[in-house]
CSV table of C-alpha atoms in Angstrom, one decimal:
chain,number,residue,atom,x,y,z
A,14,UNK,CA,59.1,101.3,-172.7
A,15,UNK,CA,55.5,102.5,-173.9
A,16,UNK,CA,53.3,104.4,-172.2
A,17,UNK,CA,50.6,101.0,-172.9
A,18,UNK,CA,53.6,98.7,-171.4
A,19,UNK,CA,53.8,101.3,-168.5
A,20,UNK,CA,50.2,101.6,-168.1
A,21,UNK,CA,50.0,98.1,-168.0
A,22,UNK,CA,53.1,97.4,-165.8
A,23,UNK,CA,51.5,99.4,-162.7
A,24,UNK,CA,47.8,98.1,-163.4
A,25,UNK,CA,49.4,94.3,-162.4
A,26,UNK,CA,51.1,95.5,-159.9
A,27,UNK,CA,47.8,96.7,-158.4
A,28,UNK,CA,45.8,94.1,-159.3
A,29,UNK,CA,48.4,91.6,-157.8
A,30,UNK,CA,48.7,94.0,-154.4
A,31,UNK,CA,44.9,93.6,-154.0
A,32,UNK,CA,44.9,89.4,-154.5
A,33,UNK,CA,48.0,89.2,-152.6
A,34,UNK,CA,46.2,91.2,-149.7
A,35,UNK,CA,43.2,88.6,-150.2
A,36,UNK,CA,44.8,85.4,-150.3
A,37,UNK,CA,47.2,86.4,-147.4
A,38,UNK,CA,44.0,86.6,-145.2
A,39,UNK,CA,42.2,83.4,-147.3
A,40,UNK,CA,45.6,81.7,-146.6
A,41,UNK,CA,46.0,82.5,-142.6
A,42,UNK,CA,43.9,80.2,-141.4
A,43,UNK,CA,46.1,77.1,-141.9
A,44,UNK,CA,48.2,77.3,-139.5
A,45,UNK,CA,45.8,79.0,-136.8
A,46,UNK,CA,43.5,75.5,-137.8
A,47,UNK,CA,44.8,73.1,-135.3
A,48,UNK,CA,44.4,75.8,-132.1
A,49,UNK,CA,41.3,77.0,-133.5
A,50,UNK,CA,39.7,73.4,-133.6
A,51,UNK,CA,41.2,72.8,-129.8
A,52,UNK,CA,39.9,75.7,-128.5
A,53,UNK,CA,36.5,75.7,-130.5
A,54,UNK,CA,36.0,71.8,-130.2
A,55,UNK,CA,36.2,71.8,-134.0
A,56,UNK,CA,35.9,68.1,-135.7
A,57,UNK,CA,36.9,67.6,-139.1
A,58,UNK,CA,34.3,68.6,-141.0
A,59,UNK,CA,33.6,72.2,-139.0
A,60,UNK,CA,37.4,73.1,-139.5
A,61,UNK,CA,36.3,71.9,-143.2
A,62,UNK,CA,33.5,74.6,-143.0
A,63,UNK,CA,35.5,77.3,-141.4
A,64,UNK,CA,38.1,77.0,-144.6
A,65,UNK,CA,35.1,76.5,-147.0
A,66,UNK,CA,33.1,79.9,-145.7
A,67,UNK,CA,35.3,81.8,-147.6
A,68,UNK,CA,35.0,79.9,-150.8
A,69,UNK,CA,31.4,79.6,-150.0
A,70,UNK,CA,31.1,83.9,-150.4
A,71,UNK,CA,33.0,83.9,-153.4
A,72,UNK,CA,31.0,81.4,-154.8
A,73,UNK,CA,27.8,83.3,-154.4
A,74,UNK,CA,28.9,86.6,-155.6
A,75,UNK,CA,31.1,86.0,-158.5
A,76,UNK,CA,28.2,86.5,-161.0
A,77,UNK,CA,27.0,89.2,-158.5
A,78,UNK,CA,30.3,90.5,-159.0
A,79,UNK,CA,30.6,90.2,-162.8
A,80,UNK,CA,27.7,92.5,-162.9
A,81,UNK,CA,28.8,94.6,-160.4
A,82,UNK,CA,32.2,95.1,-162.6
A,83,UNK,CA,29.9,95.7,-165.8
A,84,UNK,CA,28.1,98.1,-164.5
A,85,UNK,CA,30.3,100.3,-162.1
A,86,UNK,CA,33.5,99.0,-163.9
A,87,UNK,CA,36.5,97.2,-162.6
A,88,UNK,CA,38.1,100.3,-160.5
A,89,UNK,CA,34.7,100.4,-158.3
A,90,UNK,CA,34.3,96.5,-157.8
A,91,UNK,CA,38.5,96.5,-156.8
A,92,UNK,CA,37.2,98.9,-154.7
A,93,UNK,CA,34.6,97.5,-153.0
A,94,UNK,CA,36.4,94.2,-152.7
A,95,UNK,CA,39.1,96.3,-150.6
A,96,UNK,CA,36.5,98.2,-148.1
A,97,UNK,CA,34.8,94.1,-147.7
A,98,UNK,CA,38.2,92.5,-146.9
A,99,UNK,CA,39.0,95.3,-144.5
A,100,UNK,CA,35.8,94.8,-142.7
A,101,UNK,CA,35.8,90.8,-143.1
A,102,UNK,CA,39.1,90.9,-141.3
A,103,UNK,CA,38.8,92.8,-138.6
A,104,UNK,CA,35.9,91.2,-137.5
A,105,UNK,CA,37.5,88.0,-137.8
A,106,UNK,CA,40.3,89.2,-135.5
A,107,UNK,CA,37.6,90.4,-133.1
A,108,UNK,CA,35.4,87.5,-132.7
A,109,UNK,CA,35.9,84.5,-130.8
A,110,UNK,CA,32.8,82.4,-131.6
A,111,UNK,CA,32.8,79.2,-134.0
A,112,UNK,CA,29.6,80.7,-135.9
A,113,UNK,CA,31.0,84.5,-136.0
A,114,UNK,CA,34.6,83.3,-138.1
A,115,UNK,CA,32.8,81.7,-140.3
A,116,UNK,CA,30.7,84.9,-141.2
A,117,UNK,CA,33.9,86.3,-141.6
A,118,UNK,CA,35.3,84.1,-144.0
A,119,UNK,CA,32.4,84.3,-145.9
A,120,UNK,CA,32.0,88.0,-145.9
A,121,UNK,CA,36.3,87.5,-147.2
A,122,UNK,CA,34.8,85.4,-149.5
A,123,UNK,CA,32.5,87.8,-150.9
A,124,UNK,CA,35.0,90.6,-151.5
A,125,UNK,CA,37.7,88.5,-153.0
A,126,UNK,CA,35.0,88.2,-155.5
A,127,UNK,CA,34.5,91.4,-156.5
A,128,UNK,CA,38.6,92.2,-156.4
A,129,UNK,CA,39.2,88.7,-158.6
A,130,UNK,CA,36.1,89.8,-161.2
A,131,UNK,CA,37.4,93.4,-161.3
A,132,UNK,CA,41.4,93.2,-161.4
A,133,UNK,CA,41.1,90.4,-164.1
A,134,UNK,CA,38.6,91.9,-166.2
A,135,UNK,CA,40.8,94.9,-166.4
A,136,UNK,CA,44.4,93.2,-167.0
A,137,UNK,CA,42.5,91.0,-169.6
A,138,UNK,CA,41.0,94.7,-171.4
A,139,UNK,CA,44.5,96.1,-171.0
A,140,UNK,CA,46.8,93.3,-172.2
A,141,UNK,CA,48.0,92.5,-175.6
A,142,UNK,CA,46.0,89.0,-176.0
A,143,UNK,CA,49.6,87.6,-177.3
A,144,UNK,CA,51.0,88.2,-173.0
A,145,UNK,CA,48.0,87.1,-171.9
A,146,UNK,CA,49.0,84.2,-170.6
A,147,UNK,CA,52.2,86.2,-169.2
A,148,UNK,CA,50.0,88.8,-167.2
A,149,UNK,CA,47.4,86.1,-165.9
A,150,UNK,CA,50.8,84.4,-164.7
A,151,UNK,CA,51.6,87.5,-162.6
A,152,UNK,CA,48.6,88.2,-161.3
A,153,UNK,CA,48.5,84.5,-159.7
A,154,UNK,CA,51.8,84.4,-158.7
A,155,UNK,CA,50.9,87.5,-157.2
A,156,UNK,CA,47.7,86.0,-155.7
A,157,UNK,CA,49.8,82.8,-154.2
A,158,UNK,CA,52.4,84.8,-153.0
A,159,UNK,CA,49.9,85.7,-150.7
A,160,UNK,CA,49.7,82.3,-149.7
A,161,UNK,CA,53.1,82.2,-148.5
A,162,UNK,CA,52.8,85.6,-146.2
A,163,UNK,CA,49.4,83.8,-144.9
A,164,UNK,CA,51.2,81.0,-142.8
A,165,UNK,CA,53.0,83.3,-141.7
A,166,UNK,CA,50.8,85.5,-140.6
A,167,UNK,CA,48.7,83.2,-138.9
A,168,UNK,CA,52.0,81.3,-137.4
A,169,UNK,CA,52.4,84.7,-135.8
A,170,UNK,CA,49.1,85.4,-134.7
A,171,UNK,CA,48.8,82.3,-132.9
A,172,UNK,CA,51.6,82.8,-131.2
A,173,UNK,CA,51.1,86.7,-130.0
A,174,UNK,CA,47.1,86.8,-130.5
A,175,UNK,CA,45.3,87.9,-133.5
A,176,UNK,CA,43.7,91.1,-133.2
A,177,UNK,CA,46.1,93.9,-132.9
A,178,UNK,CA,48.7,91.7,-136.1
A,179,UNK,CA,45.2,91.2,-138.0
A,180,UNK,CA,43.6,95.1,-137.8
A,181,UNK,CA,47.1,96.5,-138.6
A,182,UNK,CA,47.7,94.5,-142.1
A,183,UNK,CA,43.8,94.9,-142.7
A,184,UNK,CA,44.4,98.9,-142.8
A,185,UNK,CA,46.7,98.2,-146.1
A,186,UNK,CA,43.2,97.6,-147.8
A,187,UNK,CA,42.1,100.9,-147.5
A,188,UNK,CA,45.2,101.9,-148.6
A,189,UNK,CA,44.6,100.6,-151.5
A,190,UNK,CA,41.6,101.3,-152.3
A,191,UNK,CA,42.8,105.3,-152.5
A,192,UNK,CA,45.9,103.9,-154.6
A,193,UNK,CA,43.3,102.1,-157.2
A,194,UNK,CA,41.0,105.1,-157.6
A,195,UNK,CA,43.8,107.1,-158.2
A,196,UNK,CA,45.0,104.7,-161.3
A,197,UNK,CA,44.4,105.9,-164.7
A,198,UNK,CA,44.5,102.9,-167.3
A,199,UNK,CA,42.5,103.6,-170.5
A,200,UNK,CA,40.5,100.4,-171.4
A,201,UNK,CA,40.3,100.8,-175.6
A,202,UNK,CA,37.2,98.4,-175.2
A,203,UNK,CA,34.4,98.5,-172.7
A,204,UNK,CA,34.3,95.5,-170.1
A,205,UNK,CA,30.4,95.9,-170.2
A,206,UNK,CA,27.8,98.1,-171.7
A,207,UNK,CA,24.0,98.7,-170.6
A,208,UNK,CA,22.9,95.7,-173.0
A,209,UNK,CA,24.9,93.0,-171.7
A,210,UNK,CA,22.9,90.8,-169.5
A,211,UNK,CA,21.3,89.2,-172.1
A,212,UNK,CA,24.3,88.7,-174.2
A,213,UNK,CA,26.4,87.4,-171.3
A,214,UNK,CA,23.7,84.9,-170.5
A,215,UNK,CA,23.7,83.6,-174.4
A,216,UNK,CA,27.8,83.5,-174.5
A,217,UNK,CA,27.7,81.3,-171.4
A,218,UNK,CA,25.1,78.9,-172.5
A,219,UNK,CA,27.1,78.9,-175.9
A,220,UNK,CA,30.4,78.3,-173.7
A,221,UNK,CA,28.7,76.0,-171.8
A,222,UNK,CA,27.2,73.9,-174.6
A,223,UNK,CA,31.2,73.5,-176.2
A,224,UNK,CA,33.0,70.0,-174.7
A,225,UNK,CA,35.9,72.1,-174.3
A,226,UNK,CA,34.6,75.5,-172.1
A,227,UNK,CA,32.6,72.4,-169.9
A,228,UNK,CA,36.2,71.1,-169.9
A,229,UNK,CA,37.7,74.5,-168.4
A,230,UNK,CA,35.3,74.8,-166.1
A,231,UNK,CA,36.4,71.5,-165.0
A,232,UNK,CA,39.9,71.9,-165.2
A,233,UNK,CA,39.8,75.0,-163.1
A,234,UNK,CA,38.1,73.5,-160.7
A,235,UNK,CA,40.2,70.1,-160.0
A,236,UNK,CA,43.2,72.2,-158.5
A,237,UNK,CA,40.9,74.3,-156.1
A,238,UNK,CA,39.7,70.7,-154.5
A,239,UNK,CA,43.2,69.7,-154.2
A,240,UNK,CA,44.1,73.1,-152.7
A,241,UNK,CA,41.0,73.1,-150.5
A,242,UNK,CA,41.7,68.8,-149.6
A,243,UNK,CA,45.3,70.2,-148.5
A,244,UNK,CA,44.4,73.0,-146.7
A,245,UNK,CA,42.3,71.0,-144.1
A,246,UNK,CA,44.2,68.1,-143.8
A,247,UNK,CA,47.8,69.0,-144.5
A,248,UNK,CA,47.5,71.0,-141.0
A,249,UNK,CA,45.7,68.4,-139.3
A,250,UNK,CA,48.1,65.4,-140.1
A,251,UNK,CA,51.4,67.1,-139.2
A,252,UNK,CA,49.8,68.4,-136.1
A,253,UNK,CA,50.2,65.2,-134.6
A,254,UNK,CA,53.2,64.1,-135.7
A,255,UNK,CA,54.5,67.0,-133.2
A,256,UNK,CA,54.2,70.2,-135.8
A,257,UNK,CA,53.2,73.3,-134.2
A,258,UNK,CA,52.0,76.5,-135.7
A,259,UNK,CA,55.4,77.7,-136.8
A,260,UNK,CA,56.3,74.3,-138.4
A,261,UNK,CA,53.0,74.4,-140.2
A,262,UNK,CA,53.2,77.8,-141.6
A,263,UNK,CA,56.5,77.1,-142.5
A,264,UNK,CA,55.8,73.9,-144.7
A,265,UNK,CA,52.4,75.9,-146.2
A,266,UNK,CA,55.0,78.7,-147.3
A,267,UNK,CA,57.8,76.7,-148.6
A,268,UNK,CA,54.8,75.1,-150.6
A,269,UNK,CA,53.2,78.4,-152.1
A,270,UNK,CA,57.2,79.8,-153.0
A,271,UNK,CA,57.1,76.6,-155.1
A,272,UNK,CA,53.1,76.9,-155.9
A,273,UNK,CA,53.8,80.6,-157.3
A,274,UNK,CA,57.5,80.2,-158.8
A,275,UNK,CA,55.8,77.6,-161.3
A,276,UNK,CA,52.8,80.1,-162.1
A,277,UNK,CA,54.7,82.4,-163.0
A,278,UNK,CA,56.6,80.5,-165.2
A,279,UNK,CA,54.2,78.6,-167.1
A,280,UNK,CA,52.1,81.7,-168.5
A,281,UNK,CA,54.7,81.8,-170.5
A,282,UNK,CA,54.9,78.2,-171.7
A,283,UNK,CA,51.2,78.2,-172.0
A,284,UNK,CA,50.9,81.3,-174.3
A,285,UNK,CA,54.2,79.2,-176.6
A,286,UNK,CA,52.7,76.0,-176.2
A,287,UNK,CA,48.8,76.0,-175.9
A,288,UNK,CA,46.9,75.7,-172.5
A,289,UNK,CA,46.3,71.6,-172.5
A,290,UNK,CA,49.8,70.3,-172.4
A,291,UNK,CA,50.9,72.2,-169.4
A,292,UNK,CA,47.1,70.9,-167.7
A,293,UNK,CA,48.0,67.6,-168.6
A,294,UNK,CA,51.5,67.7,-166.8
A,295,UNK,CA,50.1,69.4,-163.6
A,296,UNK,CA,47.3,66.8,-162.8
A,297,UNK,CA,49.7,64.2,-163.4
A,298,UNK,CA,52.3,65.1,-160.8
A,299,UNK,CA,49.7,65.9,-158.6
A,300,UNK,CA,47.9,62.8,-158.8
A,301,UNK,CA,50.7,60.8,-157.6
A,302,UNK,CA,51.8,62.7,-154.9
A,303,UNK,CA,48.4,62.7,-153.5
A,304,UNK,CA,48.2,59.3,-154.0
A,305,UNK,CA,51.2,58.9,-151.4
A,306,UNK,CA,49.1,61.3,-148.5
A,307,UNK,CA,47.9,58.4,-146.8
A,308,UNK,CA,50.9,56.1,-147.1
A,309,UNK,CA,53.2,59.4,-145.5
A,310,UNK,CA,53.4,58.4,-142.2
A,311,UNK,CA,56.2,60.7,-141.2
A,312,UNK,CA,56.3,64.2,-141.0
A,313,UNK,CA,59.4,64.5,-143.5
A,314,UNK,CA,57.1,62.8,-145.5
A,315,UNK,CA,54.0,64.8,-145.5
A,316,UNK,CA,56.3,67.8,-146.2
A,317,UNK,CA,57.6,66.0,-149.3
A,318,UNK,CA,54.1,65.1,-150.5
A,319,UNK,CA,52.6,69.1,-149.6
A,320,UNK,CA,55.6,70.2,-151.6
A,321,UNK,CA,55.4,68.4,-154.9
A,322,UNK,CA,51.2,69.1,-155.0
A,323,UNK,CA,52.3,72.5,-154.6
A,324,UNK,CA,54.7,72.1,-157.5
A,325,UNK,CA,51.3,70.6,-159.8
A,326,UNK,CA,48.6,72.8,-158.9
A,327,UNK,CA,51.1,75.9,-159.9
A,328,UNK,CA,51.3,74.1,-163.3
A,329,UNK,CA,47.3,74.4,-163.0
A,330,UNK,CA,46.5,77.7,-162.3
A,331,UNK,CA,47.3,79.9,-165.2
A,332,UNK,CA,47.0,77.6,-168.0
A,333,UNK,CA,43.4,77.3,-167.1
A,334,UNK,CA,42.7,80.6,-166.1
A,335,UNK,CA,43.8,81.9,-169.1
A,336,UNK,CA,42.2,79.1,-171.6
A,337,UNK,CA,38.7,79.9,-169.7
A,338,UNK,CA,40.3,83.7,-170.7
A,339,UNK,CA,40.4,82.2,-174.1
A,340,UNK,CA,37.1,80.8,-174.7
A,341,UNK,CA,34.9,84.1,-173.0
A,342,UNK,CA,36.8,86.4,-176.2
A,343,UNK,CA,36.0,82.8,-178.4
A,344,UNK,CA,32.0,83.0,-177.7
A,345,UNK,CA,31.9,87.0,-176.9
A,346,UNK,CA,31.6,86.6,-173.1
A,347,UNK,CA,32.6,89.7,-171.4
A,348,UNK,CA,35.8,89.4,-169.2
A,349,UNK,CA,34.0,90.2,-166.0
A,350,UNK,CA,31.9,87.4,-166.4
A,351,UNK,CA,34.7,85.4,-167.5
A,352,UNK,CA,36.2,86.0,-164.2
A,353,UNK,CA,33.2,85.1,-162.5
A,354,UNK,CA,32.9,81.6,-164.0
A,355,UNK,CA,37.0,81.3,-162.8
A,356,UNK,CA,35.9,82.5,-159.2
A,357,UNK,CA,32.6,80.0,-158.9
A,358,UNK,CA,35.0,76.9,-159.9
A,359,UNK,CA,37.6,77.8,-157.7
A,360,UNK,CA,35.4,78.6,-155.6
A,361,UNK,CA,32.8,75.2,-155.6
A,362,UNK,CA,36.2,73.3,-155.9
A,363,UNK,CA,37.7,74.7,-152.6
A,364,UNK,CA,34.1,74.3,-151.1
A,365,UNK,CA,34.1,70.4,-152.1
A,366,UNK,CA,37.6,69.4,-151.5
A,367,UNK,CA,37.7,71.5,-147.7
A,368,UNK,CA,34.4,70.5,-146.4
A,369,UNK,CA,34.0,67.5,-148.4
A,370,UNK,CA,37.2,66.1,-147.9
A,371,UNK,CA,37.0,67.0,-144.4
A,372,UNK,CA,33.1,65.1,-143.6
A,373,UNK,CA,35.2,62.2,-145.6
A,374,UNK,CA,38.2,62.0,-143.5
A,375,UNK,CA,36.2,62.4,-140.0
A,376,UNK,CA,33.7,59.5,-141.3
A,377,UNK,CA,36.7,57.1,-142.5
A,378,UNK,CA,40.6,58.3,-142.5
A,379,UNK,CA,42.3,60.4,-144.5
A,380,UNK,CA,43.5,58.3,-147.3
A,381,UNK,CA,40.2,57.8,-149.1
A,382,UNK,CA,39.4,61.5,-149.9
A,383,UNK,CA,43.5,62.0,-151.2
A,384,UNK,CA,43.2,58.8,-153.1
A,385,UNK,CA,40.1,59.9,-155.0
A,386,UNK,CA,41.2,63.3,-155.5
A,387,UNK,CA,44.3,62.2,-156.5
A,388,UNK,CA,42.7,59.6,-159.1
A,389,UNK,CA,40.5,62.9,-160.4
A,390,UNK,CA,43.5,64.5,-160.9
A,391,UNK,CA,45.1,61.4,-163.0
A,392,UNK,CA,41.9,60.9,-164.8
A,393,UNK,CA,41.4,64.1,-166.2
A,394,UNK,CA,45.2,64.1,-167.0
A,395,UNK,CA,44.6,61.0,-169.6
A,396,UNK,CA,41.8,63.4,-170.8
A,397,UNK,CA,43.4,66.2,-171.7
A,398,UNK,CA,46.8,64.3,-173.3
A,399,UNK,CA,44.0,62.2,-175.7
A,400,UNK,CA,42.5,65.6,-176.0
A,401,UNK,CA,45.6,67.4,-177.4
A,402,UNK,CA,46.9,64.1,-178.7
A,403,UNK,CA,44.0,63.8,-180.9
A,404,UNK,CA,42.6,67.3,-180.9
A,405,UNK,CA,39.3,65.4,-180.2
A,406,UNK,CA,38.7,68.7,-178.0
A,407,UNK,CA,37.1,71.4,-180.1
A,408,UNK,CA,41.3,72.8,-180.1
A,409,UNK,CA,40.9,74.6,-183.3
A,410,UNK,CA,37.6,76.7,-181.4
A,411,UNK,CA,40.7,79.1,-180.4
A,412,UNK,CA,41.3,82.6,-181.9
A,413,UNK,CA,43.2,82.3,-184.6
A,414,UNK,CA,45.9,83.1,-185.7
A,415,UNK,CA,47.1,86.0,-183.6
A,416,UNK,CA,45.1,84.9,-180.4
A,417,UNK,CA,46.8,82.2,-178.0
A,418,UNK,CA,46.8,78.6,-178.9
A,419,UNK,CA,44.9,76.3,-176.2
């Protein structure tokens, strides 16, 4: 092995330490959501906003982020991401007000901005554009395998009390944080030099203006509103059909196993194949099973439909991570702003389909949000098959040859 494939090998392992540390503590809430609701006198829509005020941070400082990562680099925003999660989480295991966890989640939010824009700003400057696909995959199985130690966490925590469970797994982010400073990986090209705010703002409005980087935005941001849509109301629709916390956390982690054994395979098909055909095959299986949400009227059944979304929104994932990964290199749009246009469409995607799918299900029931995400979903899977079908989508704007066919 190389000293560039070893270099490599422990900057992912970093970089997926740090977004498996964030999206254990993004994914705890699910199960503490019922409880949290009772004892708060949460409707719907505020257990929509307590999910969405972590999304809501991100969203505001991914391009704060970006800049932070340009100018400090991606070893200082990592950094700071760590010290904000630490201090986002213990206050959230301190506080016991409605208004107080959701400044929590939103100061999470934040920080899991600046450790997304940093660790994939430095993988992408580090990996061989030909794995690209490969090490995105990692790094996101990584990041959802923190989704399945977050139910459990939280199935935990309700169960014994927060606090002292919350404090003690908080303290491995400023382990961390020593551990990345430490790291020496030489990055042959800058992420960011003193000139590039007005070059970053030119390569997004020339990303922006292409039918295709409009469509990754997109396409990145369907499976964070059918990730947020689940989050809210997966918990609350087993809850009465006798799930308790453990039960809950337990379906939420069978789901992300299944969520992050896919991601982890389909880098690899992506970086073979090109980006849309996996896309395509993701919306399409989760558009049907969200289709069924309303019609589950078991709890057998709800675990069946959680399970097989989980299965298409891990087809989702990397593909379009690493085709918005794509297009940045395509229009000279540095990787830390890259990352920050993935974070803000996860991010407003997770804000929409938790609080907006939330208000919807308090003012009606819970089929008609599912049913219209889940016709998004099968929508914009007849898009992208015409798209590659035809290559009526700009296809051919990828790098070529040696770069990864989307």
């Amino acid at each position: 092995m190389t000293g560039d494939a070893v270099a490599l090998g422990r900057l992912t392992l970093l970089v997926g330490a740090a977004v498996l540390l964030d999206t254990t503590f993004y994914a705890v809430v699910a199960p503490l959501l019922p409880g949290l609701s009772d004892s708060l006198h949460l409707s719907k829509f505020g257990a929509g906003v307590l999910t969405a005020a972590y999304p809501a941070g991100m969203l505001l400082a991914s391009l704060p982020g970006g800049i932070l990562v340009v100018r400090m680099g991606p070893r200082f925003a990592v950094c700071v991401g760590l010290v904000l999660l630490f201090l986002s989480t213990v206050t959230f295991a301190l506080l016991r007000s409605a208004a107080g966890l959701d400044g929590a989640r939103f100061l999470e939010g934040v920080g899991g901005a600046c450790s997304w824009d940093g660790g994939l700003a430095w993988l992408v400057a580090v990996a061989p554009v030909s794995r690209r696909g490969v090490v995105i995959g990692q790094a996101v199985s990584a990041a959802i395998g923190g989704s399945i130690a977050g139910p459990a966490v939280g199935a935990i925590a309700a169960a014994t009390g927060r606090a002292a469970l919350f404090i003690a797994l908080a303290s491995l982010a400023l382990g961390l944080v020593v551990v990345t400073w430490r790291l020496q990986v030489t990055i042959s090209d800058p992420v960011g030099d003193d000139d590039a705010d007005v070059p970053a703002i030119t390569a997004t409005l020339d990303l922006l203006r292409r039918p295709l980087g409009r469509g990754g935005i997109w396409l990145m941001t369907l499976p964070a509103i059918v990730s947020g849509t689940l989050t809210v109301l997966g918990p609350l629709a087993l809850h009465p059909q006798g799930a308790g916390a453990g039960v809950i956390g337990g379906v939420f982690i069978v789901a992300a196993v299944l969520e992050s054994l896919v991601s982890a395979w389909i880098g690899g098909v992506s970086d073979r194949h090109g980006r849309l055909v996996p896309l395509a095959g993701s919306f399409l299986v989760t558009g049907v099973a969200l289709a069924c949400f309303g019609l589950a009227s078991t709890a057998e059944t709800l675990v069946l439909v959680i399970g097989v979304t989980a299965v298409g929104t891990g087809a989702a994932w990397t593909p379009a991570m690493a085709l918005l990964s794509d297009l940045s290199d395509l229009v000279g749009l540095d990787q830390a702003f890259g990352a920050g246009l993935m974070n803000i469409a996860w991010a407003g995607g997770q804000i929409i389909g938790s609080a907006g799918s939330g208000g919807l299900a308090q003012a009606t029931d819970d089929t008609l949000p599912t049913v219209i995400v889940g016709g998004l979903c099968l929508v914009s899977a007849a898009v992208v098959l015409r798209a590659q079908a035809g290559r009526t989508a700009p296809g051919a704007e990828a790098p070529q040859p040696a770069g990864p066919r989307v």
